[in-house]
XYZ file of C-alpha atoms in Angstrom:
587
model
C 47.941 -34.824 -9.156
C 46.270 -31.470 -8.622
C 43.315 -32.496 -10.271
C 42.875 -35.125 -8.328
C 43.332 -33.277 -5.219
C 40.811 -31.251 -6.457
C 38.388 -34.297 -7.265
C 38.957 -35.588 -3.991
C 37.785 -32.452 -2.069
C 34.773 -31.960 -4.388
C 33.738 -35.126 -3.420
C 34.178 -34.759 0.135
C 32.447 -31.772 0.345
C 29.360 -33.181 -2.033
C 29.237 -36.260 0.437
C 29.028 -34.001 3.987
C 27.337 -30.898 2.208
C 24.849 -30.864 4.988
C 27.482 -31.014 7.774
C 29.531 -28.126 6.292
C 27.024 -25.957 5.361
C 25.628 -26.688 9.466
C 29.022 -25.345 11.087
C 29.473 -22.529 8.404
C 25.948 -21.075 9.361
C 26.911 -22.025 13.419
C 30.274 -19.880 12.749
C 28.198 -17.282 11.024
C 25.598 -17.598 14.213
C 28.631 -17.311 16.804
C 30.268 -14.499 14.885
C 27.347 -12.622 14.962
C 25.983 -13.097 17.890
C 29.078 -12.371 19.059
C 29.280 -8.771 17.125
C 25.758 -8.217 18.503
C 26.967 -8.930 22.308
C 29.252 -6.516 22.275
C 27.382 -3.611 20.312
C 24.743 -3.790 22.771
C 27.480 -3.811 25.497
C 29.020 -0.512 23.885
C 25.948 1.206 23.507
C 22.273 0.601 23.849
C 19.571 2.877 24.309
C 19.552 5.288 21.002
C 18.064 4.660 17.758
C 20.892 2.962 15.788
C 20.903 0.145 18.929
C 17.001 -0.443 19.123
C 16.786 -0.849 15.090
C 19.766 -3.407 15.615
C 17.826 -5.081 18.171
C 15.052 -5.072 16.401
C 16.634 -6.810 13.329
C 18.211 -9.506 15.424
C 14.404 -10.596 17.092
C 12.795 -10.062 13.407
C 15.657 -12.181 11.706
C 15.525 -14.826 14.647
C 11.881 -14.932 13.978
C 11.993 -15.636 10.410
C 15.019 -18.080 10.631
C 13.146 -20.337 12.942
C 9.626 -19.838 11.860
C 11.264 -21.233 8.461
C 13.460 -24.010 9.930
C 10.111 -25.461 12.211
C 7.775 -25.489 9.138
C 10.444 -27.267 7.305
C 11.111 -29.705 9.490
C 7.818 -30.067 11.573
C 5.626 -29.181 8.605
C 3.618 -32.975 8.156
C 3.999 -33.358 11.992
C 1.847 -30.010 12.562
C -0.568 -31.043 9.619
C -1.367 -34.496 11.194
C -1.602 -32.684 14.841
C -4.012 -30.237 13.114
C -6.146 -33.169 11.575
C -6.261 -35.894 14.231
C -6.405 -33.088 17.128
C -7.492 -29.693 16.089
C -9.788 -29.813 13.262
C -12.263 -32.484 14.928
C -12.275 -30.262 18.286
C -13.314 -27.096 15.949
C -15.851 -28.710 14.025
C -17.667 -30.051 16.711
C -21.291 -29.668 17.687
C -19.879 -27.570 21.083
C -16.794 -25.880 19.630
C -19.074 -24.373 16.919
C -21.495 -23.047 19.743
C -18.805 -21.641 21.851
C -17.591 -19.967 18.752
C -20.254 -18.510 17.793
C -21.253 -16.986 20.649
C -17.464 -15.240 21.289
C -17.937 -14.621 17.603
C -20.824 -12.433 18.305
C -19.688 -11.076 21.973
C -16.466 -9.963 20.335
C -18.442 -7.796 18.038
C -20.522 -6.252 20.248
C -17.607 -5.428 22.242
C -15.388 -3.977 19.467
C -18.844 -1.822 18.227
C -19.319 -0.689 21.942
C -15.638 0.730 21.866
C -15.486 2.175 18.871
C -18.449 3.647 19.606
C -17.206 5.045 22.938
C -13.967 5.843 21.083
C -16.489 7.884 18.372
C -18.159 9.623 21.622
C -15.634 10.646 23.449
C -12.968 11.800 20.963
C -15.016 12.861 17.970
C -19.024 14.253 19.161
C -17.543 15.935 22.066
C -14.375 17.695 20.988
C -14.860 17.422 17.305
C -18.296 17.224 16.556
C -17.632 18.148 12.829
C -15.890 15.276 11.920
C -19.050 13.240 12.387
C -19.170 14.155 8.823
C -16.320 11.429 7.757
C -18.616 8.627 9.690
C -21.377 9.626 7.508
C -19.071 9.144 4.582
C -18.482 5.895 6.051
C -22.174 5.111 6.231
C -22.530 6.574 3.027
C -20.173 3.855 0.942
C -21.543 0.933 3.132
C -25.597 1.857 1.652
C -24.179 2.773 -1.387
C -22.515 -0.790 -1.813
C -25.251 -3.011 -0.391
C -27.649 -1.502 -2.996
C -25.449 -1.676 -5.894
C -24.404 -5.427 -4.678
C -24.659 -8.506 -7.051
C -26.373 -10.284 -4.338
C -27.243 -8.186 -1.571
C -29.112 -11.620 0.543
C -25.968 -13.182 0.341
C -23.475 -10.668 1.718
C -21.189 -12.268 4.845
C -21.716 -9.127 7.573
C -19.253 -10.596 9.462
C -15.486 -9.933 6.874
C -17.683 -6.429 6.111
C -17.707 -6.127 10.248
C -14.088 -6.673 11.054
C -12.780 -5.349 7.588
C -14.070 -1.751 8.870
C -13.872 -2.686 12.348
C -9.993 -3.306 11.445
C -9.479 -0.324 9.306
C -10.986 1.764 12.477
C -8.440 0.019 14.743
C -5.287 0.721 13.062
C -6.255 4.041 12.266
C -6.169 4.681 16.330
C -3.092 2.242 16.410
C -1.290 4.359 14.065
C -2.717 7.913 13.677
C -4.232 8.462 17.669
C -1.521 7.043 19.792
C 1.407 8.598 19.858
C 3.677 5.301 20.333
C 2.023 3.814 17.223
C 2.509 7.044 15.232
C 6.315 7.553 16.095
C 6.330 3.850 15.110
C 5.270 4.818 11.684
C 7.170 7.956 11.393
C 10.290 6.049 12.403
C 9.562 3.812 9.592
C 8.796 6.550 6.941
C 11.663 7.989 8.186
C 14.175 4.845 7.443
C 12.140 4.214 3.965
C 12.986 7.776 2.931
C 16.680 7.082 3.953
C 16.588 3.882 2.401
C 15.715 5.035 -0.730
C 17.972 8.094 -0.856
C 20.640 5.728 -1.600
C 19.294 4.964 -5.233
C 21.060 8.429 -5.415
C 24.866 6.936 -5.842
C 23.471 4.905 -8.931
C 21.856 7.681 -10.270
C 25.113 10.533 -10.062
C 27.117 7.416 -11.397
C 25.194 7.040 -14.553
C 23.390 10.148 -15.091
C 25.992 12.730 -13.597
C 25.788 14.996 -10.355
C 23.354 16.860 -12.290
C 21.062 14.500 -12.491
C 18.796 16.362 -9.935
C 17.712 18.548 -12.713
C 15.710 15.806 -14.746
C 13.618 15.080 -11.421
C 11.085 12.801 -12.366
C 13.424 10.485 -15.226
C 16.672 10.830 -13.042
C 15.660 11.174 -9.798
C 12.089 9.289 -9.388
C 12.489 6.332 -11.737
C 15.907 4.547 -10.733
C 14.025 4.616 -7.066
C 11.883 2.146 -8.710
C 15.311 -0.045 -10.253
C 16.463 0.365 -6.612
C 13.854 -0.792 -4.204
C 12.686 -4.074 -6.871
C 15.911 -5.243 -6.634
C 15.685 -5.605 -2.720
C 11.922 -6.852 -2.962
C 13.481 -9.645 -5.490
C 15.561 -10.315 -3.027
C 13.993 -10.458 -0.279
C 11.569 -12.586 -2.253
C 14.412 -15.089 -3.098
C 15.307 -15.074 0.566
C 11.733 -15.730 1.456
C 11.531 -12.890 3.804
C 8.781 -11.762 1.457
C 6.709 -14.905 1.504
C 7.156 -15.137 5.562
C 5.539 -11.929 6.324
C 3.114 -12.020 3.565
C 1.834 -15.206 5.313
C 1.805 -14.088 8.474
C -0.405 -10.837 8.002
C -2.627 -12.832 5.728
C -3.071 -15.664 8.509
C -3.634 -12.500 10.758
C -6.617 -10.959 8.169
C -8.084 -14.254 7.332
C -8.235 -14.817 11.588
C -9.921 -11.674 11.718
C -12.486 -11.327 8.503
C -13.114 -15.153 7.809
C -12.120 -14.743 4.382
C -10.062 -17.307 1.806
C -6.651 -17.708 2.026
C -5.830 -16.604 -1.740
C -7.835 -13.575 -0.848
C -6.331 -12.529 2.326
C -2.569 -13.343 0.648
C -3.473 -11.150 -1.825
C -4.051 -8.041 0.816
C -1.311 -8.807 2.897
C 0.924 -8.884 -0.109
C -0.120 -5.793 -1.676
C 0.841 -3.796 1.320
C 4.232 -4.592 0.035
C 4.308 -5.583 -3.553
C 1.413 -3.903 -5.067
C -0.486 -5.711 -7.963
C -1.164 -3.535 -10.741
C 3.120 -3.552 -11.380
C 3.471 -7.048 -10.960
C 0.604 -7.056 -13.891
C 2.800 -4.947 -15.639
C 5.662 -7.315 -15.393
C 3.746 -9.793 -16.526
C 2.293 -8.167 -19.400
C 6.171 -7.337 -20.647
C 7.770 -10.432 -19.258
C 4.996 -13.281 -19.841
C 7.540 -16.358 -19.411
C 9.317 -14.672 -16.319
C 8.765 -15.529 -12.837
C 7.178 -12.373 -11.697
C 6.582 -11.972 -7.541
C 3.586 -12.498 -7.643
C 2.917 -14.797 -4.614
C -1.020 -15.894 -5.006
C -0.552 -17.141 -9.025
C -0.815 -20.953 -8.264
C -4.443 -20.021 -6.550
C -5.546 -18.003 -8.860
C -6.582 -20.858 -11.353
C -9.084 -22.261 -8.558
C -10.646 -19.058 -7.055
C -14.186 -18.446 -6.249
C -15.290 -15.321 -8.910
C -15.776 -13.122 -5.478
C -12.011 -14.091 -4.577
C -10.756 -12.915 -7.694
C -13.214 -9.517 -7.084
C -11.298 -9.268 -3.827
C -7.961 -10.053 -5.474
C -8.665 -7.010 -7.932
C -9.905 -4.842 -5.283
C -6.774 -5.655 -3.284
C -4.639 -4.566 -5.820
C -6.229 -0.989 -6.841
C -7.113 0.043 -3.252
C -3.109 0.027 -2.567
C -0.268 1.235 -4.195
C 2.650 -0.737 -4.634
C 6.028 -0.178 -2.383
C 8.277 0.057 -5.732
C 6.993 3.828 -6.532
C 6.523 4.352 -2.762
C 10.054 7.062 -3.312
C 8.337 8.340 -6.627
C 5.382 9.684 -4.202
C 7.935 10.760 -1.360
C 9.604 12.591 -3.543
C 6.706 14.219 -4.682
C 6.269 15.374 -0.991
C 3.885 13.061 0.429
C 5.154 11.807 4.042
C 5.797 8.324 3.756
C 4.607 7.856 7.261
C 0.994 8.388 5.922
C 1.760 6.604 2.386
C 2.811 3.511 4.392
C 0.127 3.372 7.129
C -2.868 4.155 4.346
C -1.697 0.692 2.710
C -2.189 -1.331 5.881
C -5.460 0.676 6.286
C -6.864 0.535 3.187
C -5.994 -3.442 3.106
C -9.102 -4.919 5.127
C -11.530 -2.110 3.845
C -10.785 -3.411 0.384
C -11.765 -6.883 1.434
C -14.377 -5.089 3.325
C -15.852 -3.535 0.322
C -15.374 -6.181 -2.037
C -17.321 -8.695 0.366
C -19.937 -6.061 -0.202
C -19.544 -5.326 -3.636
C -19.757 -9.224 -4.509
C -20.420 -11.518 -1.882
C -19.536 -15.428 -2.067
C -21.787 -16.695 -4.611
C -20.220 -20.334 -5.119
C -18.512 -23.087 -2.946
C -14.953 -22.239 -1.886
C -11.963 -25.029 -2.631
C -9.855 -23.270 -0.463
C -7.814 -24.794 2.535
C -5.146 -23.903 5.026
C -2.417 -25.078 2.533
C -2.671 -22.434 0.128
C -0.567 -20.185 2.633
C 1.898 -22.958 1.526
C 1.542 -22.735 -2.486
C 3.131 -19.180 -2.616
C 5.603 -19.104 -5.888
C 8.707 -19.518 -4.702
C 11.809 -17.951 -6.435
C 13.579 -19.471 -9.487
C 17.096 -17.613 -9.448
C 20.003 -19.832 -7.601
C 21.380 -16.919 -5.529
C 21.421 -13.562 -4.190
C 23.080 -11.933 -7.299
C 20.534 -13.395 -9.918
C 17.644 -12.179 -7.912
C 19.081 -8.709 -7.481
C 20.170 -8.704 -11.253
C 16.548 -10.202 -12.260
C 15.153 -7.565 -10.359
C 16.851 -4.845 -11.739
C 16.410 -5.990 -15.509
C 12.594 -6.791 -14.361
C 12.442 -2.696 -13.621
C 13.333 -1.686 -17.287
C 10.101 -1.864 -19.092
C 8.285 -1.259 -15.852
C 10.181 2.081 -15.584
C 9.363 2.294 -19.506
C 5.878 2.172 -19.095
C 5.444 4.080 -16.310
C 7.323 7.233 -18.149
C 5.512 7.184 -21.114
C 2.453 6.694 -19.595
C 2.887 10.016 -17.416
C 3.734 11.607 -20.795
C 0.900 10.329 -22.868
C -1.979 11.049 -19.806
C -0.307 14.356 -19.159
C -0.335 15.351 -22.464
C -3.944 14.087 -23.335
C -4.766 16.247 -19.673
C -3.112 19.264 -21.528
C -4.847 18.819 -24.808
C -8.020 18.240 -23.264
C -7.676 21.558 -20.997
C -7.246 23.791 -23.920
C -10.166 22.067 -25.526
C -12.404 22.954 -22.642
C -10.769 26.334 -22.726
C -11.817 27.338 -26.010
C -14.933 25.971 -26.134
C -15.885 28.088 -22.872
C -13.842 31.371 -24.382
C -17.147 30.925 -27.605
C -19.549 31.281 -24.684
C -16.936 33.582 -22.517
C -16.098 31.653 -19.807
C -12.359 30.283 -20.372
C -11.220 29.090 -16.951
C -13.081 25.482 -18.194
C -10.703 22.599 -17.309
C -10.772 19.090 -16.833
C -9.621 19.263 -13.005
C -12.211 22.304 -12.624
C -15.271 19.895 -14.052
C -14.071 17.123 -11.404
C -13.707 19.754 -8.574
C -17.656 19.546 -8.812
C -18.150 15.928 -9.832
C -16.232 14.582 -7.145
C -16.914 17.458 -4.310
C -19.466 15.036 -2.376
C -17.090 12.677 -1.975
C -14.067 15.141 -0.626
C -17.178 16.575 1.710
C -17.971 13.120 3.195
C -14.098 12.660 3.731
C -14.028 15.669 5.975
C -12.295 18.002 4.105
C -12.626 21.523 5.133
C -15.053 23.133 2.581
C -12.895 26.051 1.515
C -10.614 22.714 0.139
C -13.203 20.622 -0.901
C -12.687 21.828 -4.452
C -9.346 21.265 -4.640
C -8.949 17.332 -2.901
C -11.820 16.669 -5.388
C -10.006 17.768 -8.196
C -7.135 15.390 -7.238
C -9.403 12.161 -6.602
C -10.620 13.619 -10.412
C -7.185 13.297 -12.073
C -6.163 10.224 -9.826
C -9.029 7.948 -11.243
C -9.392 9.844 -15.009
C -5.594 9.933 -15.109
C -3.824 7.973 -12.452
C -2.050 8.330 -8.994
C 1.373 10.195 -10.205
C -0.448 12.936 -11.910
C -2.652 13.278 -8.398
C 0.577 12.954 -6.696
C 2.113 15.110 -9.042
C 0.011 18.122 -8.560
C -0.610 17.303 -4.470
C 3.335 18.069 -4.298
C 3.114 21.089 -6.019
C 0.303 22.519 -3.375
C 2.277 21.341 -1.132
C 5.182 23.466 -2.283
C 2.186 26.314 -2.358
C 1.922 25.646 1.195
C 5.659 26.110 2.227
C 6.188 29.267 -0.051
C 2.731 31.245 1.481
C 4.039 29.491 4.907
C 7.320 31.880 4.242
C 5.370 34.645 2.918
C 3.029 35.501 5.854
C 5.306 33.982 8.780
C 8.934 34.059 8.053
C 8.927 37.163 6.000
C 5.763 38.754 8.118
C 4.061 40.104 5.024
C 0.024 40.054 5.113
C -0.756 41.992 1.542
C -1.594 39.023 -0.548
C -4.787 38.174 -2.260
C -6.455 35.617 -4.441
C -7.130 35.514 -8.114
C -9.965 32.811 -8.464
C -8.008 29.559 -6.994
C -4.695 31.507 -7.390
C -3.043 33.529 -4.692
C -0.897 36.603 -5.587
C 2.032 37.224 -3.526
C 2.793 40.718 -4.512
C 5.740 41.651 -2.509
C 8.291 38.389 -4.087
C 6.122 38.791 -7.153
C 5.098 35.144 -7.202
C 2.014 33.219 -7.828
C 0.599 29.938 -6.266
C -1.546 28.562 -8.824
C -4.184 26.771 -7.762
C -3.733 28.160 -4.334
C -3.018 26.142 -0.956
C -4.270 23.493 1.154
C -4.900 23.078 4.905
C -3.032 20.751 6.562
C -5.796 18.443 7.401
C -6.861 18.483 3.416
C -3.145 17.504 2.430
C -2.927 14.513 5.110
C -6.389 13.295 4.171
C -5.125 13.621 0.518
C -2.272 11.701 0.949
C -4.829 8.808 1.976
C -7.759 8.914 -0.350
C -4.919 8.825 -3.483
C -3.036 5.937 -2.154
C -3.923 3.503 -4.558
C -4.251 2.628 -8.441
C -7.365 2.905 -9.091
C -8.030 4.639 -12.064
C -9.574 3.513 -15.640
C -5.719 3.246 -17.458
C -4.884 0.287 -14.732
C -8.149 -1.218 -15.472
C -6.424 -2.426 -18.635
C -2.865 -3.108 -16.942
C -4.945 -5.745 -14.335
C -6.798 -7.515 -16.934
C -3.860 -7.936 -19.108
C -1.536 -9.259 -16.176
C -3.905 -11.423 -14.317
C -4.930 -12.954 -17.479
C -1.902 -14.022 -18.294
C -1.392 -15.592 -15.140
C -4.346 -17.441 -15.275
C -5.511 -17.295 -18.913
C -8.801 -19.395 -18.176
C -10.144 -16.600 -16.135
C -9.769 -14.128 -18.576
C -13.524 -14.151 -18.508
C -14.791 -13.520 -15.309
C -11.992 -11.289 -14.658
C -13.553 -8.501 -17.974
C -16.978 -8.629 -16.597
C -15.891 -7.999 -12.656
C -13.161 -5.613 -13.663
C -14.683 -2.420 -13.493
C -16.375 -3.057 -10.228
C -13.378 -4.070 -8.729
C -12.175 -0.655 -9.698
C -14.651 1.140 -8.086
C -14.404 -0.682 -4.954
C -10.968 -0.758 -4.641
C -11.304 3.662 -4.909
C -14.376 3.417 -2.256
C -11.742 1.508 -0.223
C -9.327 4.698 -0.543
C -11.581 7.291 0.296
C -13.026 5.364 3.067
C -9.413 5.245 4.464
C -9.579 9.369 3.662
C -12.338 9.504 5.944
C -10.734 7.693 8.676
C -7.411 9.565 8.599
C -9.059 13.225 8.454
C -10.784 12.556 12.597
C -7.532 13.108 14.302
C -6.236 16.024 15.807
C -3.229 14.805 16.832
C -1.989 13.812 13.528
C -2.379 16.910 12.022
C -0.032 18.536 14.622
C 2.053 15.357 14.077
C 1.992 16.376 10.139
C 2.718 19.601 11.240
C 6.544 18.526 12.610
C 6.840 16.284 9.327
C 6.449 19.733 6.896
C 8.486 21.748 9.109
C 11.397 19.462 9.305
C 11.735 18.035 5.459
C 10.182 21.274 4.239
């Protein structure tokens, strides 16, 4: 009897599934709604009611963005065929849009020029110097091009002419920087809750293992909500959106311009690593079923893409180094269209294109059946990704070590022992931290730091960035809080003789530590040379070949694309006092 009572409602339900499941989410609708009435009726106008607000537009957004592709999707692509496409292609359209094509640019050049006049030659006539670094990377691209004749100005245009834009979006105007603040300020919260896993498992002492403890299960944390949010296909929506939004703008592919958007979040030199450890896993990588068919140039901008940025999974590692993650976050949407920038450069479009306006339609989609599996896929997808990322700071650490004392005692036979592998780059690389704008009694020290980040890689950089920065606070105390002016330096150290303490390797200006944070945002050094090839190539194995012999390049690109977005980030004023609040409150 019960078990047919049982059979009977099983069936009932698997014959109306679609009209339950419609009133359950229409209850879940009213009761929210409902909740959301009355919050705003209880209190609106401080932070906790806007970031509600907020959440309600974005989530309405996505919900029925999704719901009108799904059901409207062959109804839109017929409209777009029949109506659209023939108006666009047309013998008039193309006129028209060429000539708003090229009356856009000449209006966006004629402002930022204005912009350059006004706010840079006649207030700050020094940091003409970054625009020449600017220049600088441009020439220094075009020569070294595969193909300089065929190299698109207009994605180079708008890829700088974006990068330019939301750098005064986000670092001039004050609404756009409290924007970004806000949200450095909710990441940092956000991922302060990786904490309660951490004390459970590792103790309340836990704190005193930093790095393994403390930095690492941030990681475990924050891919478990990406894999989420990828099974959701919150991931995939916004991904789309800002790549729809680049590929507007720059004219490139849509594989490419996925790609950028995507790395903002996601970052592709880990989601190589997860599929060099977990080859027969859906990994979130949302471009693999284009990567088969790409243009050689697509897949240089793919690579490019994914070492100009970092990736939002060690996003808390560099926090908690003590780099803001107001500036971590906005140097990955800036450095985003200056990679595709550079990399149209770098290697222009050599071949025919097979893309289309349905690839923003062929992202992977998720392969767990609910929110628990992707959380718990997530998390176990995080194991050899933490793994690798540990011993690889221990191996490149302890090579830097080894190779220090080598230099050491080879310059003690000629007696000169202060020879060190971040002293040799603080002269290799001191053009480049010039051209960025760095102040020149710094120049020696950011150039050490873009040294380690590409010999080494970014957490060393990072690493040692946090520990000036900690310089920076303790002198701060020294000559302000405690008044005392009778320190001195000892070569790059400075001696504080009164708490008996030294700051090796000295301090950094404020302006050299912001314009730091930028130019090392981004994995671009020589050790994830090997992690790209090995990832991408197993996601499409029949590039393996054109993705050695670009590889390289694409690493040097993506590293011009991060110091192009130090350049930028080093002209304004305002977010160095900006920075200024950041230190003073978290530090």
């Amino acid at each position: 009897m019960t078990y047919q009572i049982q059979t009977g409602i099983r069936n009932l339900y698997y014959q109306n599934r679609k009209p339950f499941k419609g009133v359950i989410i229409f209850l879940f609708i009213a009761l929210y709604f409902a909740y959301f009435g009355y919050a705003m009726y209880y209190s609106f106008g401080d932070e906790p009611s806007w970031r509600l607000l907020g959440f309600t537009v974005f989530a309405m957004l996505f919900i029925s963005g999704r719901e009108l592709m799904q059901y409207n999707e062959h109804r839109l692509e017929e409209t777009w065929k029949l109506s659209i496409r023939p108006c666009l292609d047309s013998a008039n359209c193309k006129k028209s849009r060429r000539i708003s094509s090229v009356l856009l640019k000449i209006v966006v050049a004629g402002a930022i020029a204005a912009f350059v006049v006004i706010d840079v030659i006649i207030d700050h006539p020094q940091n003409l110097i970054s625009f020449a670094g600017l220049a600088i990377y441009v020439v220094l691209f075009y020569i070294s091009s595969v193909n300089p004749s065929k190299i698109r100005w207009h994605p180079v245009f708008w890829g700088i002419s974006l990068q330019f834009i939301f750098a005064i979006l986000i670092l001039r105007t004050r609404a756009g920087y409290d924007v970004f603040m806000w949200c450095g300020d909710r990441v940092t919260e956000f991922l302060n809750y990786s904490t309660a896993g951490s004390i459970f498992v590792f103790g309340p002492g836990y704190a005193e293992h930093n790095f393994a403890f403390k930095v690492l299960p941030i990681v475990t944390f924050f891919y478990s909500i990406i894999s989420l949010l990828y099974y959701l296909g919150v991931m995939q929506f916004i991904v789309r959106n800002i790549g729809r939004f680049l590929a507007f703008c720059m004219g490139t592919a849509p594989g490419e311009s996925l790609n950028a958007a995507g790395n903002i979040l996601v970052g592709m030199v880990l989601t190589s690593l997860i599929m060099l450890f977990f080859p027969k896993t859906e990994a979130p990588l949302m471009i693999q079923p284009l990567l088969a068919d790409m243009t050689v140039s697509e897949l240089h901008a793919v690579c490019t893409g994914g070492f100009s940025t970092i990736a939002g999974t060690v996003l808390g590692a560099y926090i908690n180094f003590g780099a803001p993650a107001s500036h971590l976050l906005s140097a990955s949407f800036m450095s985003a269209p200056a990679a595709l920038a550079i990399s149209k450069l770098s290697y222009p479009e050599l071949e025919l294109s097979t893309s289309s306006t349905k690839d923003y339609y062929k992202m992977g989609k998720a392969k767990e059946r609910n929110v628990f599996e992707a959380v718990s896929v997530g998390a176990t997808n995080s194991i050899k990704i933490i793994g690798a990322i540990a011993v690889n700071v221990m191996a490149f650490l302890s090579i830097l070590q080894f190779v220090d004392a080598t230099l050491m005692w080879f310059g003690e036979r000629v007696g000169y022992g202060n020879i060190t592998f971040e002293f040799i780059c603080s002269y290799l690389f001191y053009p480049f931290a010039f051209f960025m704008g760095v102040e020149t009694g710094d120049c020696r020290s950011v150039a050490g730091l873009v040294g380690i980040k590409t010999f080494v890689n970014e957490f060393a950089a990072y690493e040692k960035l946090g520990k000036l920065i900690d310089n920076n606070k303790n002198f701060t105390m020294y000559t302000q809080s405690l008044n005392f002016t009778d320190w001195y330096k000892d070569g790059d150290d400075i001696i504080l003789p009164m708490v008996n303490q030294t700051l090796t390797s000295g301090i950094l200006q404020t302006k050299s530590v912001v314009i730091s944070t930028y130019a090392l945002c981004g994995f671009s050094n020589f050790g994830a040379i090997g992690i790209m090839l090995g990832g991408i190539g197993a996601l499409a194995p029949s590039r393996k070949t054109d993705l050695s012999r670009i590889m390289l390049r694409a690493m040097i690109a993506g590293n011009a694309a991060c110091l192009m977005t130090g350049c930028i980030s080093g002209n304004k004023e305002y977010v160095l006092k900006m920075t200024m609040k950041f230190f003073h409150r978290y530090f």
